[in-house]
PDB file of C-alpha atoms in Angstrom:
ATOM      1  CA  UNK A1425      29.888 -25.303  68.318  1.00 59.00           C
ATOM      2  CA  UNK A1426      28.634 -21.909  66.736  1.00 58.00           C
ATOM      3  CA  UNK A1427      31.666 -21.818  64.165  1.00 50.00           C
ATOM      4  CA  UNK A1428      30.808 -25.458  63.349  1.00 52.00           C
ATOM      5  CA  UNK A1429      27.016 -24.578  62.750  1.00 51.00           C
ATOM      6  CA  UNK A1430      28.146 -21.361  60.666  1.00 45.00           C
ATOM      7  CA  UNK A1431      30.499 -23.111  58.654  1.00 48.00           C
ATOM      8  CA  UNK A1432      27.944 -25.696  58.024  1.00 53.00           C
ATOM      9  CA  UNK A1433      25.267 -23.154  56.907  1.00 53.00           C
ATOM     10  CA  UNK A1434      27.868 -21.275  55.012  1.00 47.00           C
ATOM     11  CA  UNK A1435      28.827 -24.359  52.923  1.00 51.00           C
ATOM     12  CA  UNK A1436      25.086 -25.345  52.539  1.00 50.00           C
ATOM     13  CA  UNK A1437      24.093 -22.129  50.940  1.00 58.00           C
ATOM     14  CA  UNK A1438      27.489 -22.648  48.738  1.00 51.00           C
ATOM     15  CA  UNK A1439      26.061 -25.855  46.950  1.00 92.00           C
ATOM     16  CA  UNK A1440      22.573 -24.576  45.112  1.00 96.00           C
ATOM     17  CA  UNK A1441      22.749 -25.492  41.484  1.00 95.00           C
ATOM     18  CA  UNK A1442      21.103 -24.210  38.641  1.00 93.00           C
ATOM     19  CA  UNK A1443      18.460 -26.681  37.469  1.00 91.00           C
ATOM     20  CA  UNK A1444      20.441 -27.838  34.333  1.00 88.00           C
ATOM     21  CA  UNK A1445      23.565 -29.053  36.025  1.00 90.00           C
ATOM     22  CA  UNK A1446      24.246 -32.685  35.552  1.00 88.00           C
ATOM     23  CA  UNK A1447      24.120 -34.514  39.162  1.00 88.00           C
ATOM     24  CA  UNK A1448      26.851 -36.477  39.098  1.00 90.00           C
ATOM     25  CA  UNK A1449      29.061 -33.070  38.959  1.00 91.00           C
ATOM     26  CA  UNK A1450      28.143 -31.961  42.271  1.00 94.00           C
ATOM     27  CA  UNK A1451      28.855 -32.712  45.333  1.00 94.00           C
ATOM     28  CA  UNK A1452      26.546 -34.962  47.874  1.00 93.00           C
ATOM     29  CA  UNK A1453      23.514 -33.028  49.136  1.00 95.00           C
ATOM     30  CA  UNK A1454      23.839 -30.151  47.159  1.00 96.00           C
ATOM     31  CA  UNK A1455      20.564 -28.703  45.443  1.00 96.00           C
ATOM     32  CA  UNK A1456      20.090 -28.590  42.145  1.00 96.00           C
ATOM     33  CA  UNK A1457      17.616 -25.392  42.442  1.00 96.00           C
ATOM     34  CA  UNK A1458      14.691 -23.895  39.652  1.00 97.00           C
ATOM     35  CA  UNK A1459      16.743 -20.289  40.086  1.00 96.00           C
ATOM     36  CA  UNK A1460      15.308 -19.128  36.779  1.00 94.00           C
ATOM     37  CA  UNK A1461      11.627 -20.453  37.268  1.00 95.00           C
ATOM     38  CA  UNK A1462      11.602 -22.940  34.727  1.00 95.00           C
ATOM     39  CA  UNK A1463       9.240 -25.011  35.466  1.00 97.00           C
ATOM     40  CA  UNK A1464       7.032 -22.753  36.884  1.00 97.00           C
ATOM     41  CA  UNK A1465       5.365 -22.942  32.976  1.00 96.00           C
ATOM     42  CA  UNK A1466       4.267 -26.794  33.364  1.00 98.00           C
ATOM     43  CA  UNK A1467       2.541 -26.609  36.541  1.00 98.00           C
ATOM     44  CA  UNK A1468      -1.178 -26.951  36.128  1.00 98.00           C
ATOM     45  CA  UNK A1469      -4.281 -29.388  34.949  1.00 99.00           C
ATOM     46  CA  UNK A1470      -4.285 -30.554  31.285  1.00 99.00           C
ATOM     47  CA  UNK A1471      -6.542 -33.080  29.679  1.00 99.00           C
ATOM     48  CA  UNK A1472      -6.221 -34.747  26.584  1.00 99.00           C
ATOM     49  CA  UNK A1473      -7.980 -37.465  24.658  1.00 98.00           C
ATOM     50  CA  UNK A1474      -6.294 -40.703  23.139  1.00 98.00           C
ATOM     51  CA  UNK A1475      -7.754 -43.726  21.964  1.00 97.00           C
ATOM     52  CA  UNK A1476     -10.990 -42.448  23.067  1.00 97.00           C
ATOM     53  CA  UNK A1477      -9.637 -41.910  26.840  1.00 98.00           C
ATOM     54  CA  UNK A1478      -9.485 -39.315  28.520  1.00 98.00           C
ATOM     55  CA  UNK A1479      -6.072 -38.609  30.053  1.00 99.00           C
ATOM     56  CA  UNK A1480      -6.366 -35.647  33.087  1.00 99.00           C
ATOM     57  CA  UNK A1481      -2.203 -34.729  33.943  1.00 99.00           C
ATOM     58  CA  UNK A1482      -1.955 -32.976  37.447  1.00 98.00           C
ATOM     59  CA  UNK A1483       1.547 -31.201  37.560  1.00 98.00           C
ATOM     60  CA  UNK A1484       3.086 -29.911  40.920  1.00 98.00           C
ATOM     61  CA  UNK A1485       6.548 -28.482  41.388  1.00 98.00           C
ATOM     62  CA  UNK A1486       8.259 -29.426  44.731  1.00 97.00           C
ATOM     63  CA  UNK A1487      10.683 -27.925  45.877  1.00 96.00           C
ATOM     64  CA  UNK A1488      13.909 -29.357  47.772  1.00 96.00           C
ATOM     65  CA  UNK A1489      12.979 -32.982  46.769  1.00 95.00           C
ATOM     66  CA  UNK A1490      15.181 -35.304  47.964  1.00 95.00           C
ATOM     67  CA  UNK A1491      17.294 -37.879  45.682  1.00 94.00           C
ATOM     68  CA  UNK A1492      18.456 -40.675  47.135  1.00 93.00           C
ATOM     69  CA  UNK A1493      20.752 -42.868  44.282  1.00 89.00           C
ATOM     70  CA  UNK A1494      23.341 -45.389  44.334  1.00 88.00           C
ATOM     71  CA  UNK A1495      26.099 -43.253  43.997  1.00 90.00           C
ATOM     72  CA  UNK A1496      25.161 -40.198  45.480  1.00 92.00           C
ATOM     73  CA  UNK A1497      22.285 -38.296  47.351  1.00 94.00           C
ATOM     74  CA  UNK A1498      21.428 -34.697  46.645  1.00 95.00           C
ATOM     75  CA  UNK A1499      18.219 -32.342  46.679  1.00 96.00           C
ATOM     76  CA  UNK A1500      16.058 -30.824  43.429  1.00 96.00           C
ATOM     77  CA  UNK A1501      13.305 -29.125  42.414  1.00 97.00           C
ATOM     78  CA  UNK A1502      11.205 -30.963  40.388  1.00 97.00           C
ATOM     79  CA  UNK A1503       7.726 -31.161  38.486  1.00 98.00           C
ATOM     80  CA  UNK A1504       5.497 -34.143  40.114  1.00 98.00           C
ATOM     81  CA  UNK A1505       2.907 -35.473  37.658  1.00 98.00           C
ATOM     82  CA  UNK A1506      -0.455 -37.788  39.103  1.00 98.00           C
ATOM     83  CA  UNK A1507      -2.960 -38.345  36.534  1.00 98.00           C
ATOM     84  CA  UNK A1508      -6.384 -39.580  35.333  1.00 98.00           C
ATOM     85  CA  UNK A1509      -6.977 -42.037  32.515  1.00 98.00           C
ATOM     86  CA  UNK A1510     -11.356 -42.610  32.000  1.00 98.00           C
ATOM     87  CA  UNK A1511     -12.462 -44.400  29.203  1.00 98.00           C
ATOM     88  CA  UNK A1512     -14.919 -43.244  26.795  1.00 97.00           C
ATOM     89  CA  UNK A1513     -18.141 -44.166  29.482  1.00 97.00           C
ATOM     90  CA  UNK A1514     -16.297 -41.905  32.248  1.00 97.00           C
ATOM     91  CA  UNK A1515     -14.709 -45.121  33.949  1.00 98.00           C
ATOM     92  CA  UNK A1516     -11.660 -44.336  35.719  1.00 98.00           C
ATOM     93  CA  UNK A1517      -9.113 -47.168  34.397  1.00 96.00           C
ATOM     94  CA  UNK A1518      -6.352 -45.496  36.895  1.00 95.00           C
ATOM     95  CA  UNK A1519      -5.564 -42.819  38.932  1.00 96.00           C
ATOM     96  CA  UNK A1520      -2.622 -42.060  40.786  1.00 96.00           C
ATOM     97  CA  UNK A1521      -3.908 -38.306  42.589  1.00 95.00           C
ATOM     98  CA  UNK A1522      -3.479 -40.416  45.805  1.00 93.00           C
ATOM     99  CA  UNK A1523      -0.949 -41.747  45.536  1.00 90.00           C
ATOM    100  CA  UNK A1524       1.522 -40.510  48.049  1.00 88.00           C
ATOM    101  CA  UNK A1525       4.338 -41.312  45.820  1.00 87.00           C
ATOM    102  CA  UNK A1526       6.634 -38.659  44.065  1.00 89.00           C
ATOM    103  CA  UNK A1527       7.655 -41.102  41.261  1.00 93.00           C
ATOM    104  CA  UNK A1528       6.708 -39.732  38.140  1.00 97.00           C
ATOM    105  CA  UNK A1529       8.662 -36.705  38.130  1.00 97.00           C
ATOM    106  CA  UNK A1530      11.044 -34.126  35.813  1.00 96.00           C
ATOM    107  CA  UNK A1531      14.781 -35.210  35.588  1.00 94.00           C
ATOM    108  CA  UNK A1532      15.749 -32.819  33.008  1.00 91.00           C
ATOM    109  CA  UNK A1533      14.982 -29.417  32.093  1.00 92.00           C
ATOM    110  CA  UNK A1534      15.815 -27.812  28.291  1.00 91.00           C
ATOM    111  CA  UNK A1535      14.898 -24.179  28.372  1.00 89.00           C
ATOM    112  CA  UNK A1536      16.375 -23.237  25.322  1.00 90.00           C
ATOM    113  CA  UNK A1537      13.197 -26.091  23.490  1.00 93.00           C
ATOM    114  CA  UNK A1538      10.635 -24.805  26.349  1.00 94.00           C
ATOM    115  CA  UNK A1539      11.093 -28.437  27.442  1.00 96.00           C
ATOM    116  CA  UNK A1540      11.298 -31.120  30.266  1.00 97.00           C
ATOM    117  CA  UNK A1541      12.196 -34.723  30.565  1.00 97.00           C
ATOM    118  CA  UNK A1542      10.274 -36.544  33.267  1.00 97.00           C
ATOM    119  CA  UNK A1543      10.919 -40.178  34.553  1.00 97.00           C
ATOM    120  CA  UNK A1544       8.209 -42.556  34.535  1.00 97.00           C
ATOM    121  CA  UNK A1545       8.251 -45.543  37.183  1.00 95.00           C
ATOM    122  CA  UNK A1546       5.577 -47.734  34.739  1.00 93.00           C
ATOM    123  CA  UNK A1547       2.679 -48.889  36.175  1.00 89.00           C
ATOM    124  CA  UNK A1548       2.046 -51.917  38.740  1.00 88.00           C
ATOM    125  CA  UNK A1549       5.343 -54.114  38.801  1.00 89.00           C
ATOM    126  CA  UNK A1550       7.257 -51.505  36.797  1.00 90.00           C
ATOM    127  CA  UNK A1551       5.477 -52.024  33.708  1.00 91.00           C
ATOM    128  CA  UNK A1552       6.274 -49.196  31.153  1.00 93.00           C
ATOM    129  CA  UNK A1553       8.738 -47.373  33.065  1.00 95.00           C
ATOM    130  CA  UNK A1554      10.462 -44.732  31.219  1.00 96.00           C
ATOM    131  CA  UNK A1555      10.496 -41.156  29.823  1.00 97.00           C
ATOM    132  CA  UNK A1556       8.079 -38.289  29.056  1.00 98.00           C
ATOM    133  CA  UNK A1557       9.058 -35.880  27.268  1.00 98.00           C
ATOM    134  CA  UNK A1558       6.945 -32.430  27.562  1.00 98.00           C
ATOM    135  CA  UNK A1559       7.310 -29.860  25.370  1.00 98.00           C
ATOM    136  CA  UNK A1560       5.710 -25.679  26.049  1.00 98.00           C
ATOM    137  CA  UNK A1561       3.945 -24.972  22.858  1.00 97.00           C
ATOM    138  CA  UNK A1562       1.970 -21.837  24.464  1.00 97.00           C
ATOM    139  CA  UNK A1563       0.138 -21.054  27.892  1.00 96.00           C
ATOM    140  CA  UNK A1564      -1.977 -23.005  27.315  1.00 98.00           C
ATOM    141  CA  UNK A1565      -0.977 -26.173  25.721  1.00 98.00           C
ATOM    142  CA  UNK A1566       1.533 -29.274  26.157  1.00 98.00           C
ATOM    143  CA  UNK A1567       2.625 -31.988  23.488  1.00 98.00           C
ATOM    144  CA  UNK A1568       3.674 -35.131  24.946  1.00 98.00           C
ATOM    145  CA  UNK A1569       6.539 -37.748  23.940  1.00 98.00           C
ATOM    146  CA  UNK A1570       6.229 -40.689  25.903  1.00 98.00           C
ATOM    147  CA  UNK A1571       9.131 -43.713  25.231  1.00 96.00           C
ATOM    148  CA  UNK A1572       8.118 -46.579  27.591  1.00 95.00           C
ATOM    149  CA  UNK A1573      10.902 -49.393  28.079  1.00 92.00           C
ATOM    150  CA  UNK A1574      10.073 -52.673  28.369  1.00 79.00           C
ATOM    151  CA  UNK A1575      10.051 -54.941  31.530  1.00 79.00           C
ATOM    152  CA  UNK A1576      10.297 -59.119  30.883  1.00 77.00           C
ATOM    153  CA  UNK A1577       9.182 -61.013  33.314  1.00 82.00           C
ATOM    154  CA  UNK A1578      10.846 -64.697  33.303  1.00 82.00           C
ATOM    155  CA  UNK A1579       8.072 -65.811  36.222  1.00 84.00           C
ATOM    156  CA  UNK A1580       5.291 -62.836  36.393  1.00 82.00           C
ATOM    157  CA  UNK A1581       4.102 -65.228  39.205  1.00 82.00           C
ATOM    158  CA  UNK A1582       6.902 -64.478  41.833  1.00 85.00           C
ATOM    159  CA  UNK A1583       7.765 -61.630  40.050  1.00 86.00           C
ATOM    160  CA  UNK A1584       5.352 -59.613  40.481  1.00 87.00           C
ATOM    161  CA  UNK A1585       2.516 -61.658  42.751  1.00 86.00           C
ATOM    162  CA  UNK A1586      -0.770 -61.328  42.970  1.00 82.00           C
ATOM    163  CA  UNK A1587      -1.862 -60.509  39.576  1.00 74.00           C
ATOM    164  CA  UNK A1588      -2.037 -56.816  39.572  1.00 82.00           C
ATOM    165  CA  UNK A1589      -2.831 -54.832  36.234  1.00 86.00           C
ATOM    166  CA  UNK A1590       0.052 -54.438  34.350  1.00 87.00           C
ATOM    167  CA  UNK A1591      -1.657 -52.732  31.743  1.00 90.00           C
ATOM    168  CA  UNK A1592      -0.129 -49.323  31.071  1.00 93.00           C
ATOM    169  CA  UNK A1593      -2.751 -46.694  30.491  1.00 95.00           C
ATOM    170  CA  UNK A1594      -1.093 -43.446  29.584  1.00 96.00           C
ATOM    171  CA  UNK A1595      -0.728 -42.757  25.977  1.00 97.00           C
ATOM    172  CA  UNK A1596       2.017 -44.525  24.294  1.00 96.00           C
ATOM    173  CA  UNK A1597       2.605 -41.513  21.575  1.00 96.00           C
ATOM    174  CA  UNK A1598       4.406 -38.625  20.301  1.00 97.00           C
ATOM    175  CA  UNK A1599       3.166 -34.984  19.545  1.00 97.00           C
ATOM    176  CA  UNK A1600      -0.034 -36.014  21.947  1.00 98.00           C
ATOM    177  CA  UNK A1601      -1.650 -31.925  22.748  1.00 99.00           C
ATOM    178  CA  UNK A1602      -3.104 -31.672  26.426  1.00 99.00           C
ATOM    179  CA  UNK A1603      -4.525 -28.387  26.944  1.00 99.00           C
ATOM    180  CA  UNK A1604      -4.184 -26.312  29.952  1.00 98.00           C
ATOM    181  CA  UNK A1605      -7.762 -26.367  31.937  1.00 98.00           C
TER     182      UNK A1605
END
């Protein structure tokens, strides 16, 4: 029983990976780990105005996040982004702080362009899902790339019931500046 539990902690601390190895070259439950700190420079607040919103990004890192796909489960670290889009009279037209979900979050990082690829799961009924690319320009700033895919809905009735807001709020740009507050 004690050799079994060693053996299993010996072979759990043998499967960390650094943060830019590809998932689908390591083994189930290994953990794809930050070891250098990476992300460490995108954690924070940052505003930005588009369109005359204002868009408020809340970044997190997690740590040990678990990822659960069709093929294969492992853990990562990751950035978690919730935001804030007002419109010009201070209206909140979403808000996603709390929301318990860890769904907008970093996939990819790219040290060597001070950069990270996030996946976005679009808003209500998938609507805009895709990725967000953010890009270190100093301590104190961000420049966004977001590339939305599109969702078709043959029946938005039973499809997506109810009649939610399927209006996607975030800005739908490239080379957007949020600045650190």
């Amino acid at each position: 029983m004690i050799l079994c539990i060693l053996t299993n902690f010996i072979q759990c601390k043998a499967q960390v990976f650094p943060l830019d190895t590809d998932y689908e070259n390591i083994p189930a439950y290994s953990y794809i780990k930050d070891l250098n700190n990476e992300l460490n420079q995108f954690t924070g607040v940052y505003k930005a105005i588009y369109k005359g919103n204002e868009v408020t990004l809340y970044i997190s890192k997690v740590e040990h996040k678990l990822k659960e796909r069709t093929t294969k489960t492992y853990y990562m670290d990751a950035l978690i982004v919730k935001y804030t889009v007002k419109n010009s009279a201070g209206s909140v037209l979403q808000d996603t702080q709390n929301n318990n979900k860890e769904d907008f979050y970093s996939i990819m990082s790219a040290p060597q362009e001070n950069a990270v690829a996030l996946y976005y799961p679009g808003t209500n009924c998938g609507v805009g899902w895709g990725d967000v690319f953010l890009f270190k320009i100093n301590s104190t700033q961000l420049s966004w790339d977001y590339r939305p895919n599109s969702t078709i809905f043959l029946d938005k009735n039973t499809e997506c019931p109810g009649n939610p807001d399927t209006k996607v709020y975030l800005p739908v740009t490239k080379d957007l500046i949020f600045t650190k507050q």
